[in-house]
Amino acid sequence: MTTNKPFKIRTQRKYYRLLFTGLMALMMSLIISTVLMLIKVGFVDGFFMELLHSWGLAFLVAWPSAYACAYLVQEHILSRIEFY
């Protein structure tokens, strides 16, 4: 019987925001691209190729904007809230 170890990535804490926003942007751009394409054109021939093209373009916009938003929210908004 084999036991599977959970997959873990070791990295420095300073890369947390970069990694977090990258993964969030990857997932959110896929979800939004898929839903918008299904609404706009439906499930047609060549859907997945068009989705990959759309997703790649969306991710190029999503990651920098997610990084900037995470910085602004974390540094400038959440730092002014007192949690208890």
PDB file of C-alpha atoms in Angstrom:
ATOM      1  CA  MET A   1       0.000   0.000   0.000  1.00  0.00           C
ATOM      2  CA  THR A   2       1.399   3.399  -0.964  1.00  0.00           C
ATOM      3  CA  THR A   3       0.741   6.651   0.795  1.00  0.00           C
ATOM      4  CA  ASN A   4       0.532   9.788  -1.290  1.00  0.00           C
ATOM      5  CA  LYS A   5       2.187  12.843   0.181  1.00  0.00           C
ATOM      6  CA  PRO A   6       0.351  16.109  -0.405  1.00  0.00           C
ATOM      7  CA  PHE A   7       1.846  18.343  -3.059  1.00  0.00           C
ATOM      8  CA  LYS A   8       3.620  21.314  -1.484  1.00  0.00           C
ATOM      9  CA  ILE A   9       5.554  24.233  -2.864  1.00  0.00           C
ATOM     10  CA  ARG A  10       8.301  25.778  -0.762  1.00  0.00           C
ATOM     11  CA  THR A  11       9.032  29.406  -1.422  1.00  0.00           C
ATOM     12  CA  GLN A  12       9.982  32.548   0.426  1.00  0.00           C
ATOM     13  CA  ARG A  13       7.240  34.591   2.081  1.00  0.00           C
ATOM     14  CA  LYS A  14       8.044  37.629  -0.058  1.00  0.00           C
ATOM     15  CA  TYR A  15       6.679  35.752  -3.106  1.00  0.00           C
ATOM     16  CA  TYR A  16       3.334  34.978  -1.411  1.00  0.00           C
ATOM     17  CA  ARG A  17       1.375  37.839  -2.993  1.00  0.00           C
ATOM     18  CA  LEU A  18       2.847  37.125  -6.430  1.00  0.00           C
ATOM     19  CA  LEU A  19       1.994  33.424  -6.230  1.00  0.00           C
ATOM     20  CA  PHE A  20      -1.443  33.999  -4.699  1.00  0.00           C
ATOM     21  CA  THR A  21      -2.512  36.606  -7.244  1.00  0.00           C
ATOM     22  CA  GLY A  22      -1.123  34.501 -10.082  1.00  0.00           C
ATOM     23  CA  LEU A  23      -3.193  31.475  -9.092  1.00  0.00           C
ATOM     24  CA  MET A  24      -6.298  33.569  -8.450  1.00  0.00           C
ATOM     25  CA  ALA A  25      -5.932  35.356 -11.789  1.00  0.00           C
ATOM     26  CA  LEU A  26      -5.439  32.022 -13.548  1.00  0.00           C
ATOM     27  CA  MET A  27      -8.628  30.537 -12.109  1.00  0.00           C
ATOM     28  CA  MET A  28     -10.755  33.673 -12.382  1.00  0.00           C
ATOM     29  CA  SER A  29      -9.735  34.397 -15.971  1.00  0.00           C
ATOM     30  CA  LEU A  30     -10.628  30.818 -16.950  1.00  0.00           C
ATOM     31  CA  ILE A  31     -14.028  30.997 -15.267  1.00  0.00           C
ATOM     32  CA  ILE A  32     -14.908  34.414 -16.659  1.00  0.00           C
ATOM     33  CA  SER A  33     -13.657  33.624 -20.175  1.00  0.00           C
ATOM     34  CA  THR A  34     -15.599  30.360 -20.262  1.00  0.00           C
ATOM     35  CA  VAL A  35     -18.854  31.857 -19.001  1.00  0.00           C
ATOM     36  CA  LEU A  36     -18.689  34.890 -21.261  1.00  0.00           C
ATOM     37  CA  MET A  37     -17.937  32.773 -24.317  1.00  0.00           C
ATOM     38  CA  LEU A  38     -20.816  30.435 -23.500  1.00  0.00           C
ATOM     39  CA  ILE A  39     -23.152  33.414 -23.142  1.00  0.00           C
ATOM     40  CA  LYS A  40     -21.880  35.200 -26.244  1.00  0.00           C
ATOM     41  CA  VAL A  41     -21.544  32.385 -28.810  1.00  0.00           C
ATOM     42  CA  GLY A  42     -22.626  29.200 -27.036  1.00  0.00           C
ATOM     43  CA  PHE A  43     -20.881  25.860 -27.354  1.00  0.00           C
ATOM     44  CA  VAL A  44     -19.765  25.835 -31.010  1.00  0.00           C
ATOM     45  CA  ASP A  45     -17.135  23.993 -33.047  1.00  0.00           C
ATOM     46  CA  GLY A  46     -13.681  25.172 -32.100  1.00  0.00           C
ATOM     47  CA  PHE A  47     -14.905  26.315 -28.674  1.00  0.00           C
ATOM     48  CA  PHE A  48     -11.867  25.059 -26.761  1.00  0.00           C
ATOM     49  CA  MET A  49      -9.315  26.599 -29.129  1.00  0.00           C
ATOM     50  CA  GLU A  50     -11.131  29.928 -28.943  1.00  0.00           C
ATOM     51  CA  LEU A  51     -11.329  29.558 -25.164  1.00  0.00           C
ATOM     52  CA  LEU A  52      -7.576  28.987 -24.864  1.00  0.00           C
ATOM     53  CA  HIS A  53      -6.901  32.078 -26.949  1.00  0.00           C
ATOM     54  CA  SER A  54      -9.371  34.156 -24.946  1.00  0.00           C
ATOM     55  CA  TRP A  55      -8.106  32.780 -21.640  1.00  0.00           C
ATOM     56  CA  GLY A  56      -4.485  33.590 -22.441  1.00  0.00           C
ATOM     57  CA  LEU A  57      -5.359  37.168 -23.291  1.00  0.00           C
ATOM     58  CA  ALA A  58      -7.545  37.521 -20.201  1.00  0.00           C
ATOM     59  CA  PHE A  59      -4.771  36.172 -17.983  1.00  0.00           C
ATOM     60  CA  LEU A  60      -2.294  38.729 -19.341  1.00  0.00           C
ATOM     61  CA  VAL A  61      -4.638  41.450 -18.100  1.00  0.00           C
ATOM     62  CA  ALA A  62      -5.843  39.682 -14.947  1.00  0.00           C
ATOM     63  CA  TRP A  63      -2.508  38.965 -13.252  1.00  0.00           C
ATOM     64  CA  PRO A  64      -1.066  42.488 -13.163  1.00  0.00           C
ATOM     65  CA  SER A  65      -4.427  43.966 -12.201  1.00  0.00           C
ATOM     66  CA  ALA A  66      -4.939  41.335  -9.458  1.00  0.00           C
ATOM     67  CA  TYR A  67      -1.450  42.033  -8.128  1.00  0.00           C
ATOM     68  CA  ALA A  68      -2.049  45.779  -8.042  1.00  0.00           C
ATOM     69  CA  CYS A  69      -5.464  45.358  -6.418  1.00  0.00           C
ATOM     70  CA  ALA A  70      -4.103  42.939  -3.802  1.00  0.00           C
ATOM     71  CA  TYR A  71      -1.355  45.428  -2.964  1.00  0.00           C
ATOM     72  CA  LEU A  72      -3.781  48.341  -2.656  1.00  0.00           C
ATOM     73  CA  VAL A  73      -6.287  46.407  -0.572  1.00  0.00           C
ATOM     74  CA  GLN A  74      -3.745  44.787   1.723  1.00  0.00           C
ATOM     75  CA  GLU A  75      -1.467  47.779   2.264  1.00  0.00           C
ATOM     76  CA  HIS A  76      -3.859  50.712   2.136  1.00  0.00           C
ATOM     77  CA  ILE A  77      -7.310  49.441   3.116  1.00  0.00           C
ATOM     78  CA  LEU A  78      -6.902  46.433   5.399  1.00  0.00           C
ATOM     79  CA  SER A  79      -4.140  48.192   7.351  1.00  0.00           C
ATOM     80  CA  ARG A  80      -6.707  50.816   8.429  1.00  0.00           C
ATOM     81  CA  ILE A  81      -9.226  48.276   9.774  1.00  0.00           C
ATOM     82  CA  GLU A  82      -8.991  47.046  13.329  1.00  0.00           C
ATOM     83  CA  PHE A  83      -9.934  43.382  13.575  1.00  0.00           C
ATOM     84  CA  TYR A  84     -10.933  41.862  16.909  1.00  0.00           C
TER      85      TYR A  84
END
